């Protein structure tokens, strides 16, 4: 069930038309219904097709107000609709575009067509005491209004005091300088500024021109003010002369994009030396600019050959430098903007690179390392020697039960010498083999068990190829390793020879 | 034979131009996000800290189709962002109350929003503005957005720009900027 609301201003209408200005949501669909009433009887409702007011509304012409100077005319534009906050176009104030037609109201007045987004425009270089006329139309997206009625105005007689000319803007150190030209001497000047975006918004008290500090009643044809006052992107400036009694009209407005002029402070550079490289830290100047690129110049303190580096990062490592050499650097900011602005160079910072890696380590550590290595090498040599002796000069005693084993083949397996001739179950004392130790008899059992186990292991781990080495390992392990100081050593020795792994 | 070379050159050109274009888009995306951050910083500076504003809370009903993750072309995303920025600016212009907002803050916010709109107009929306054929769906999205901001404006007017009302709107506008940031992801379509 819809909640139908009575439309104020459209009740008990005698005609067939009514105007209404309710504060409704113009962007939502709206429904209307009308009925006729006569004393006590009413007709049925006629339902209007639902529509969105904003879409259906047509654009009226803009309003115009003209102001005349001696050689210029100021054009104030007002968007169509009421300006009391109830207009359907209230929320689109920034989207309006205006087309102006301006001409001199004489027989040979040619029309000038101007397209603008600004609510305030000024036509310069006109003749004095002449009538000029203007008509305007508004555009909002695809909606176009009709032309407004023609507005005309007369320019005034020539003003005694001329306005300043050739207003220019520049930067000097941390200040901006506004300069202008003026012929007479006995005048004071004042300069004003405006946010560029003010012209895009309907003209009211909030966007009026403001006085530049230190630029009021000045006798010079320039004024200087700090850059910090104008940190936004775009401004307009204008200057006016005064001789005490009379003031001139305003000069032509100078549009300024401060980014083009603003001085970028140099960065602050610091360095840390590490071995043969330098770690550079660049601290950006505090500013509103987004993308900084740094240019770093590096040179050896002695020579003057410079090396240039460009980096987007604020900490850079420069490798490949000579150790124990003093290097100096300076850096500046490169802005990647359309004016390719740069800052001045930072202060020069010098630092000596550290000595080479080898010399810098304290001598104690390498000595300790060498000692350790020597000890390890010695142990390894000892082991190898034991193995060597065991393999090539084997000392073994086969178990007494094994009778058909003769030492001879074992002895001749590797070296066909008869020096290894041994008899069963006796220990050969071989001077070369320092590992011969008499083991107590009770432990024989264990050794045998161990050896048999190991032999089983050796069977498991033996390679696919039936090499001689495997046969030897099996045979050797079946023997009582009494000739050796410990079974573990045997295993180790063998494994180092690659014959057996366990 | 010649046509093969021409094809190669054409491909190379299109590749490089698309590369350069996409680089600008990345920069634009980052720039928009930086701008949103700046705006958020400013928005948070409401004068005073009101306490009992719970009864003033209201759902302004942000258009659903923008909240739901769907494929937007970069032009549409830019258009939506443009409309949002414009309307946020409008709210500040129409309903500003110096008891709630510092003039400098409003000035800075206005400048930031204008700058961002300029940027979009001169990049992604450059061609859009000359093309008058906005699709029906785009129009509907714009209308729904305007409706949403109209509701915010009406609310502020009804509450006479009270600090509680502005606190509620502040929270809503902060949410707006996070939505804008999400939309910038569509710049890289």
XYZ file of C-alpha atoms in Angstrom:
691
model
C 0.000 0.000 0.000
C 1.617 3.231 -1.140
C 1.655 6.268 1.070
C 0.231 8.919 -1.121
C 1.079 12.464 0.009
C -0.868 15.581 -0.866
C 1.142 17.810 -3.114
C 1.343 21.279 -1.532
C 0.336 24.025 -3.913
C -1.655 21.631 -6.007
C -4.815 21.245 -4.011
C -8.189 22.625 -5.131
C -6.756 23.835 -8.408
C -9.283 25.357 -10.766
C -7.068 25.415 -13.801
C -5.364 22.433 -15.380
C -1.821 23.225 -14.364
C 0.043 23.677 -11.103
C 3.606 24.358 -10.092
C 5.133 22.696 -7.121
C 8.479 22.781 -5.335
C 8.528 20.047 -2.761
C 11.710 18.873 -1.253
C 11.601 15.434 -2.742
C 14.358 13.117 -3.744
C 14.761 14.046 -7.401
C 16.737 10.916 -8.138
C 14.117 8.387 -7.123
C 11.141 7.325 -9.088
C 8.034 9.294 -8.278
C 4.372 8.612 -8.931
C 1.596 11.145 -9.325
C -2.137 10.774 -9.440
C -4.786 13.359 -10.138
C -8.527 13.389 -9.681
C -11.321 15.820 -10.105
C -13.463 16.812 -7.136
C -16.833 18.421 -7.064
C -18.384 19.148 -3.692
C -18.918 15.700 -2.268
C -18.121 13.553 -5.265
C -14.754 12.711 -6.695
C -13.650 11.083 -9.887
C -11.393 8.094 -9.961
C -7.640 8.627 -9.917
C -5.667 9.171 -13.037
C -2.219 7.668 -12.531
C 0.678 9.405 -14.219
C 3.410 7.138 -15.540
C 6.164 6.930 -12.904
C 9.313 8.814 -13.735
C 12.557 10.080 -12.237
C 12.333 13.887 -11.922
C 16.041 14.412 -12.532
C 15.870 12.566 -15.805
C 12.756 14.260 -17.022
C 13.636 17.792 -15.924
C 14.684 20.237 -18.596
C 17.506 22.687 -18.107
C 16.618 26.348 -17.956
C 19.007 29.068 -19.140
C 21.657 30.407 -16.774
C 21.387 33.797 -15.163
C 23.916 36.469 -16.016
C 25.192 39.546 -14.213
C 27.558 41.917 -15.935
C 29.966 44.383 -14.388
C 31.732 46.976 -16.484
C 35.199 48.466 -16.196
C 36.746 50.894 -18.627
C 38.335 48.290 -20.877
C 36.925 45.083 -19.509
C 33.639 43.399 -18.615
C 33.218 40.911 -15.790
C 30.676 38.154 -16.397
C 29.062 36.488 -13.385
C 27.131 33.337 -14.246
C 24.497 31.587 -12.161
C 23.328 28.083 -12.839
C 19.687 27.557 -13.658
C 17.298 26.931 -10.788
C 16.784 28.555 -7.438
C 19.749 29.165 -5.233
C 18.042 28.514 -1.924
C 19.090 24.902 -1.657
C 15.889 23.404 -3.064
C 16.884 23.235 -6.714
C 17.028 19.999 -8.623
C 20.428 21.091 -9.957
C 21.889 21.742 -6.530
C 24.085 18.710 -6.473
C 25.490 19.243 -9.949
C 26.944 22.691 -9.467
C 30.411 21.518 -10.448
C 29.337 19.754 -13.609
C 27.925 22.718 -15.484
C 29.425 23.966 -18.714
C 28.517 27.326 -20.154
C 28.580 28.583 -23.711
C 28.813 32.340 -24.012
C 28.283 34.509 -27.038
C 29.800 37.971 -26.657
C 29.715 40.803 -29.112
C 30.027 44.541 -29.467
C 26.661 46.086 -30.015
C 27.411 47.915 -33.207
C 26.992 47.144 -36.863
C 30.379 45.490 -37.228
C 30.321 43.624 -33.942
C 31.477 40.091 -34.538
C 30.384 37.433 -32.154
C 32.834 35.655 -29.913
C 31.866 32.202 -28.735
C 33.399 31.030 -25.502
C 33.027 27.672 -23.771
C 33.815 27.717 -20.081
C 33.354 25.841 -16.811
C 33.951 28.971 -14.810
C 31.181 30.786 -13.036
C 33.132 34.022 -13.410
C 34.857 35.243 -16.560
C 36.373 38.490 -17.707
C 36.626 39.928 -21.204
C 39.708 42.152 -21.616
C 41.008 44.647 -24.149
C 37.716 46.255 -24.919
C 37.025 49.789 -26.020
C 35.932 52.413 -23.569
C 32.377 53.736 -23.555
C 31.023 51.031 -25.801
C 28.052 48.741 -25.436
C 28.747 45.066 -25.240
C 26.181 42.282 -25.158
C 26.141 38.695 -24.022
C 23.888 35.656 -24.052
C 24.606 32.336 -22.419
C 23.403 28.758 -22.324
C 24.079 25.977 -19.869
C 24.959 22.338 -20.398
C 24.776 19.427 -17.961
C 25.859 16.096 -19.460
C 23.534 15.769 -22.442
C 20.990 18.305 -21.255
C 21.317 21.660 -22.970
C 19.347 24.745 -22.127
C 18.119 27.419 -24.454
C 20.008 30.670 -24.653
C 19.380 33.182 -21.919
C 18.000 36.584 -22.819
C 20.598 39.056 -24.102
C 22.291 41.172 -21.466
C 24.070 44.381 -22.476
C 26.325 46.828 -20.637
C 28.341 49.971 -21.372
C 32.010 50.157 -20.565
C 33.001 53.220 -18.554
C 35.167 56.134 -19.553
C 38.879 55.621 -19.294
C 40.020 55.428 -15.751
C 42.787 57.791 -14.709
C 44.780 55.298 -12.781
C 45.816 52.458 -15.018
C 46.022 48.896 -13.740
C 49.435 47.224 -13.426
C 50.621 45.184 -16.384
C 52.692 42.107 -17.181
C 52.235 40.331 -13.928
C 54.840 37.585 -13.651
C 55.543 34.926 -11.091
C 58.835 33.350 -10.092
C 60.728 31.629 -7.323
C 63.823 32.726 -5.433
C 65.331 30.538 -2.708
C 62.441 29.589 -0.460
C 60.174 32.406 -1.590
C 57.943 33.295 -4.449
C 58.218 36.641 -6.189
C 55.352 38.412 -7.929
C 56.415 41.241 -10.223
C 54.537 43.707 -12.407
C 55.113 46.801 -14.467
C 53.887 50.287 -13.827
C 54.745 53.609 -15.359
C 53.942 56.079 -12.568
C 56.025 56.302 -9.472
C 53.862 57.703 -6.706
C 51.585 54.748 -6.196
C 51.191 51.888 -3.792
C 50.106 48.432 -4.806
C 48.331 45.499 -3.340
C 48.148 41.951 -4.628
C 45.500 39.311 -4.100
C 45.222 35.610 -4.689
C 42.511 33.032 -5.378
C 42.315 29.249 -5.390
C 41.999 28.155 -9.006
C 39.120 25.822 -8.210
C 37.070 28.734 -6.859
C 36.157 29.703 -10.375
C 34.489 26.334 -10.916
C 32.071 26.780 -8.048
C 29.154 29.185 -7.914
C 30.360 32.531 -6.823
C 29.626 33.356 -3.194
C 31.333 34.669 -0.101
C 33.397 31.594 0.436
C 35.465 31.978 -2.692
C 36.453 35.605 -2.722
C 39.896 36.959 -3.503
C 42.228 37.140 -0.544
C 45.006 39.545 0.308
C 48.600 38.305 0.023
C 50.501 38.929 3.250
C 53.271 41.542 2.962
C 51.768 42.675 -0.286
C 49.497 45.489 0.729
C 50.423 49.130 0.283
C 53.811 48.313 -1.149
C 55.683 50.898 -3.183
C 57.806 48.411 -5.102
C 56.653 46.737 -8.293
C 57.218 43.359 -6.795
C 56.518 41.508 -3.603
C 58.093 38.510 -1.989
C 56.333 35.933 0.128
C 57.294 32.528 1.493
C 56.539 29.427 -0.524
C 54.812 27.867 2.436
C 51.841 30.178 1.966
C 50.978 28.695 -1.423
C 51.268 24.969 -1.232
C 48.302 23.980 -3.345
C 48.452 23.265 -6.999
C 47.007 26.248 -8.845
C 46.291 29.865 -8.024
C 45.339 33.150 -9.637
C 47.045 36.426 -8.770
C 46.046 40.021 -9.477
C 47.485 43.436 -8.617
C 45.922 46.846 -8.179
C 47.454 50.313 -7.928
C 46.390 53.101 -5.616
C 47.474 56.722 -5.238
C 45.745 57.469 -1.968
C 42.468 58.801 -3.339
C 41.849 56.543 -6.247
C 42.356 52.878 -7.008
C 42.850 51.352 -10.425
C 41.014 48.410 -11.834
C 42.570 45.043 -11.282
C 45.355 43.854 -13.540
C 44.913 40.821 -15.760
C 44.813 37.705 -13.679
C 47.906 35.561 -13.698
C 47.279 31.807 -13.486
C 50.082 30.021 -11.696
C 50.798 26.358 -11.188
C 53.025 26.449 -8.148
C 54.489 23.052 -8.884
C 56.387 24.627 -11.749
C 58.107 27.129 -9.508
C 58.354 25.634 -6.085
C 61.850 24.952 -4.890
C 62.545 21.457 -3.809
C 64.721 21.218 -0.780
C 67.804 19.060 -1.191
C 67.852 15.679 0.507
C 69.982 14.783 3.503
C 72.608 12.139 2.863
C 74.387 9.822 5.282
C 76.736 6.918 4.719
C 77.958 3.783 6.350
C 80.982 1.909 5.112
C 81.029 -1.864 4.960
C 84.071 -3.740 3.604
C 84.324 -2.765 -0.018
C 80.944 -1.095 -0.382
C 79.140 1.932 0.895
C 75.623 1.958 2.269
C 74.034 5.263 1.404
C 70.936 6.632 3.098
C 69.037 9.452 1.454
C 66.434 11.212 3.507
C 63.802 12.927 1.403
C 62.901 16.526 2.044
C 59.505 16.820 3.628
C 57.200 17.714 0.771
C 53.978 16.775 -0.869
C 55.521 15.334 -3.994
C 54.875 11.715 -4.581
C 57.529 10.149 -6.734
C 61.063 10.964 -5.810
C 64.076 9.881 -7.763
C 67.530 10.558 -6.431
C 70.662 11.334 -8.348
C 73.778 10.435 -6.413
C 77.248 11.529 -7.463
C 80.116 9.477 -6.095
C 83.821 10.184 -6.373
C 87.062 9.234 -4.691
C 88.314 11.989 -2.501
C 91.638 12.055 -4.285
C 90.515 11.888 -7.898
C 87.745 13.876 -9.486
C 86.199 11.263 -11.718
C 82.584 11.169 -10.768
C 80.209 8.287 -10.952
C 76.528 9.013 -11.322
C 73.797 6.836 -9.880
C 70.074 7.228 -10.236
C 67.833 5.455 -7.773
C 64.243 5.478 -6.641
C 65.091 3.916 -3.316
C 66.233 5.838 -0.326
C 68.883 3.369 0.760
C 71.408 2.177 -1.737
C 74.432 -0.057 -1.507
C 77.296 0.806 -3.809
C 79.479 -2.254 -4.232
C 82.795 -2.845 -5.869
C 84.731 -0.034 -4.268
C 88.350 0.042 -3.239
C 88.908 -0.701 0.427
C 90.491 1.812 2.758
C 89.699 4.642 0.352
C 87.819 7.800 1.245
C 84.809 8.347 -0.992
C 82.538 11.338 -1.129
C 78.943 11.592 -2.256
C 76.330 14.243 -2.806
C 72.740 13.762 -3.891
C 69.843 15.687 -5.284
C 66.177 15.057 -5.926
C 64.916 14.503 -9.453
C 61.210 15.001 -9.846
C 59.701 12.969 -12.612
C 57.226 15.705 -13.433
C 56.592 17.561 -16.632
C 59.077 20.281 -15.790
C 61.929 17.923 -14.885
C 62.612 19.881 -11.771
C 65.552 19.132 -9.560
C 66.735 20.280 -6.209
C 70.170 21.635 -5.496
C 72.760 19.152 -4.363
C 72.900 18.119 -0.770
C 75.928 18.705 1.390
C 78.910 16.500 0.542
C 79.447 13.541 2.841
C 82.697 11.607 2.858
C 83.491 8.239 4.331
C 86.392 5.850 4.166
C 85.707 2.282 3.105
C 86.667 -0.442 5.502
C 89.740 -2.633 4.931
C 89.475 -5.856 2.931
C 87.674 -8.840 4.299
C 90.701 -11.024 4.988
C 92.663 -8.469 6.942
C 89.789 -7.312 8.955
C 89.192 -10.614 10.730
C 91.172 -10.765 13.922
C 94.195 -13.014 13.666
C 93.110 -15.273 16.458
C 90.276 -16.862 14.587
C 92.204 -18.052 11.563
C 94.899 -19.463 13.802
C 92.342 -21.451 15.772
C 90.757 -22.652 12.589
C 94.103 -23.777 11.224
C 94.887 -25.621 14.424
C 91.579 -27.404 14.362
C 92.077 -28.326 10.769
C 95.519 -29.642 11.578
C 94.173 -31.794 14.367
C 91.405 -33.150 12.186
C 93.867 -33.809 9.390
C 96.087 -35.672 11.794
C 93.259 -37.902 12.971
C 92.191 -38.598 9.464
C 95.732 -39.469 8.475
C 95.952 -41.763 11.434
C 92.790 -43.548 10.390
C 93.853 -43.802 6.844
C 97.140 -45.226 7.905
C 95.412 -47.817 10.016
C 93.203 -48.777 7.156
C 96.076 -48.878 4.791
C 97.908 -51.174 7.094
C 94.918 -53.317 7.648
C 94.133 -53.702 4.013
C 97.588 -54.107 2.605
C 99.300 -55.600 5.588
C 96.476 -57.480 7.148
C 96.920 -58.984 10.574
C 94.253 -61.457 11.252
C 93.574 -64.649 13.032
C 90.903 -66.822 11.601
C 88.784 -68.749 14.104
C 90.250 -72.118 14.949
C 87.158 -73.925 13.755
C 87.663 -72.735 10.261
C 90.290 -75.113 9.045
C 89.987 -74.982 5.349
C 90.532 -71.357 5.267
C 94.108 -70.700 4.614
C 95.639 -67.343 5.020
C 97.505 -67.558 1.868
C 94.783 -66.636 -0.555
C 93.819 -63.695 1.629
C 97.263 -62.560 1.823
C 97.645 -62.795 -1.913
C 94.370 -61.156 -2.719
C 95.763 -57.701 -2.760
C 99.462 -57.987 -2.729
C 101.074 -61.013 -4.067
C 103.800 -61.154 -1.619
C 104.602 -63.888 0.701
C 105.123 -61.595 3.572
C 101.632 -62.103 4.804
C 101.998 -65.830 5.283
C 100.227 -66.568 8.482
C 99.108 -69.546 10.399
C 95.801 -70.091 11.947
C 94.973 -68.455 15.210
C 98.016 -66.541 16.068
C 98.722 -62.937 16.183
C 101.295 -61.425 14.025
C 102.997 -58.553 15.522
C 103.428 -56.097 12.759
C 105.394 -52.999 13.612
C 103.598 -51.069 10.973
C 100.269 -51.795 12.413
C 100.022 -49.777 15.574
C 96.591 -51.027 16.191
C 97.479 -54.530 17.269
C 96.142 -55.102 20.689
C 95.722 -58.226 22.741
C 92.091 -58.734 23.473
C 90.928 -60.820 26.367
C 89.483 -64.214 25.506
C 86.117 -63.631 27.128
C 85.257 -61.080 24.652
C 85.918 -63.404 21.767
C 82.356 -64.522 21.702
C 81.130 -61.028 21.343
C 83.501 -60.294 18.604
C 82.470 -63.343 16.752
C 78.893 -62.473 17.165
C 79.609 -58.989 16.068
C 81.545 -60.106 13.116
C 78.881 -62.535 12.076
C 76.329 -59.848 12.408
C 78.480 -57.522 10.463
C 78.965 -60.152 7.878
C 75.269 -60.422 7.541
C 75.160 -56.707 7.212
C 77.822 -56.838 4.673
C 75.714 -59.313 2.810
C 72.799 -56.902 2.864
C 74.765 -53.922 1.869
C 76.932 -55.460 -0.718
C 76.642 -54.061 -4.193
C 75.102 -55.760 -7.108
C 78.405 -56.486 -8.743
C 80.170 -59.389 -7.227
C 83.377 -57.535 -6.829
C 86.479 -58.800 -5.304
C 86.148 -56.119 -2.732
C 82.930 -57.593 -1.404
C 84.437 -60.981 -1.080
C 87.262 -59.519 0.838
C 84.972 -57.658 3.168
C 83.009 -60.755 3.911
C 86.076 -62.741 4.534
C 87.705 -60.152 6.674
C 84.675 -59.713 8.830
C 84.349 -63.363 9.434
C 87.727 -63.249 10.953
C 88.208 -62.398 14.512
C 89.142 -58.796 14.594
C 91.401 -59.348 17.528
C 94.293 -57.864 15.761
C 92.600 -54.587 15.828
C 91.971 -52.391 18.784
C 88.204 -52.130 18.311
C 85.625 -53.408 15.944
C 84.327 -49.964 15.410
C 87.597 -48.974 13.947
C 87.482 -51.834 11.592
C 84.124 -50.808 10.348
C 85.224 -47.264 10.004
C 88.384 -48.249 8.274
C 86.553 -50.456 5.847
C 83.901 -47.947 5.139
C 86.524 -45.409 4.335
C 87.884 -47.845 1.829
C 84.485 -48.157 0.362
C 84.242 -51.864 0.868
C 81.519 -52.030 3.362
C 78.947 -49.799 4.778
C 76.934 -50.350 7.849
C 55.986 -10.627 -46.699
C 55.549 -6.918 -46.096
C 52.241 -7.516 -44.410
C 53.920 -9.874 -41.980
C 56.383 -7.162 -41.003
C 53.618 -4.649 -40.729
C 51.726 -6.988 -38.471
C 54.795 -7.419 -36.293
C 55.307 -3.691 -36.039
C 51.649 -3.145 -35.282
C 51.731 -5.738 -32.545
C 54.864 -4.232 -31.067
C 53.377 -0.752 -31.132
C 50.151 -1.835 -29.538
C 52.070 -3.749 -26.920
C 54.246 -0.789 -26.028
C 51.368 1.649 -26.000
C 49.343 -0.642 -23.824
C 52.360 -0.967 -21.568
C 52.749 2.787 -21.309
C 49.040 3.214 -20.756
C 48.962 0.602 -18.053
C 51.897 2.276 -16.374
C 49.950 5.511 -16.212
C 47.003 3.613 -14.817
C 49.104 2.175 -12.049
C 50.339 5.628 -11.188
C 46.801 6.952 -11.281
C 45.635 4.181 -9.008
C 48.372 4.886 -6.501
C 47.773 8.579 -6.766
C 44.078 8.148 -6.097
C 44.820 6.024 -3.076
C 47.220 8.623 -1.766
C 44.606 11.286 -2.280
C 42.015 9.184 -0.458
C 44.437 8.828 2.411
C 44.924 12.579 2.545
C 41.170 13.099 2.527
C 40.693 10.563 5.297
C 43.243 12.356 7.446
C 41.347 15.586 6.971
C 37.949 14.000 7.482
C 38.947 12.652 10.859
C 39.442 16.156 12.201
C 35.980 17.015 13.360
C 36.042 19.620 16.088
C 35.119 18.164 19.434
C 34.318 14.595 20.440
C 30.613 14.009 20.835
C 29.564 11.110 22.993
C 25.924 10.107 22.668
C 25.236 10.135 19.011
C 23.869 6.610 18.758
C 20.290 7.692 18.306
C 21.320 9.764 15.325
C 22.602 6.824 13.359
C 20.916 6.083 10.078
C 21.468 3.874 7.077
C 21.931 6.068 4.046
C 21.697 3.072 1.734
C 24.760 3.229 -0.460
C 23.948 1.743 -3.892
C 24.345 -2.002 -3.701
C 25.615 -2.520 -7.215
C 28.765 -0.566 -6.430
C 29.411 -2.456 -3.218
C 29.085 -5.890 -4.723
C 32.219 -7.138 -6.386
C 31.525 -7.258 -10.063
C 33.599 -6.533 -13.117
C 33.714 -2.821 -13.741
C 35.514 -1.426 -16.713
C 38.020 1.203 -15.782
C 35.909 3.940 -17.350
C 32.920 2.996 -15.264
C 35.021 2.794 -12.122
C 36.462 6.221 -12.862
C 33.010 7.621 -13.532
C 31.705 6.305 -10.239
C 34.707 7.685 -8.368
C 34.270 11.035 -10.086
C 30.623 11.183 -9.093
C 31.472 10.249 -5.524
C 34.201 12.862 -5.188
C 31.971 15.518 -6.674
C 29.155 14.771 -4.285
C 31.377 14.605 -1.218
C 32.599 18.029 -2.207
C 29.024 19.169 -2.646
C 28.113 18.041 0.841
C 30.923 20.101 2.300
C 30.083 23.135 0.250
C 26.392 23.105 1.058
C 26.285 22.071 4.659
C 29.441 23.353 6.151
C 29.332 24.390 9.733
C 32.281 26.254 11.168
C 31.451 24.970 14.616
C 32.190 21.470 13.461
C 34.887 22.004 10.853
C 38.016 24.080 10.812
C 38.072 26.355 7.756
C 41.571 25.279 6.824
C 40.544 21.641 6.898
C 37.625 22.345 4.585
C 39.871 24.309 2.273
C 42.424 21.507 2.151
C 39.760 18.902 1.592
C 38.197 20.964 -1.196
C 41.536 21.352 -2.893
C 42.365 17.663 -2.605
C 39.014 16.620 -4.058
C 39.255 19.123 -6.907
C 42.730 17.960 -7.753
C 41.659 14.363 -7.869
C 38.675 15.103 -10.078
C 40.913 17.071 -12.417
C 43.257 14.153 -12.610
C 40.542 11.721 -13.526
C 39.114 14.110 -16.085
C 42.441 14.481 -17.828
C 43.232 10.763 -17.862
C 40.626 8.023 -17.922
C 37.631 10.266 -18.383
C 39.194 12.332 -21.140
C 37.403 10.431 -23.874
C 34.337 9.790 -21.808
C 33.374 13.415 -21.605
C 33.400 13.763 -25.343
C 31.336 10.655 -25.808
C 27.754 11.551 -25.067
C 26.355 8.085 -25.236
C 26.305 7.051 -21.631
C 24.736 3.668 -21.348
C 21.450 3.265 -19.550
C 23.056 1.304 -16.757
C 25.691 3.961 -16.104
C 22.967 6.557 -15.874
C 21.100 4.476 -13.318
C 24.250 4.043 -11.228
C 24.856 7.794 -11.285
C 21.274 8.458 -10.288
C 21.410 6.037 -7.393
C 24.616 7.643 -6.173
C 23.085 11.094 -6.359
C 20.084 9.797 -4.455
C 22.357 8.473 -1.716
C 24.164 11.783 -1.327
C 20.884 13.641 -1.421
C 19.792 11.597 1.580
C 22.979 12.550 3.434
C 22.471 16.223 2.609
C 18.841 16.125 3.687
C 19.824 14.436 6.940
C 22.361 17.156 7.730
C 19.827 19.849 6.944
C 17.192 18.199 9.125
C 19.628 17.881 12.022
C 20.738 21.495 11.472
C 24.384 20.524 10.948
C 24.720 19.412 14.533
C 27.945 17.853 15.639
C 26.248 14.499 16.157
C 24.866 14.560 12.655
C 28.291 15.426 11.270
C 29.877 12.628 13.242
C 27.500 10.171 11.634
C 28.174 11.632 8.198
C 31.903 11.630 8.862
C 31.798 7.866 9.433
C 29.807 7.459 6.246
C 32.262 9.529 4.207
C 35.199 7.601 5.616
C 33.504 4.480 4.320
C 33.123 6.216 0.960
C 36.864 6.513 0.599
C 37.468 2.864 1.286
C 34.949 2.111 -1.453
C 36.809 4.491 -3.773
C 40.049 2.672 -3.054
C 38.425 -0.613 -3.865
C 37.183 0.811 -7.134
C 40.681 1.905 -8.148
C 41.545 -1.766 -8.465
C 39.441 -1.787 -11.591
C 41.810 0.670 -13.228
C 43.934 -2.302 -14.153
C 41.363 -4.217 -16.098
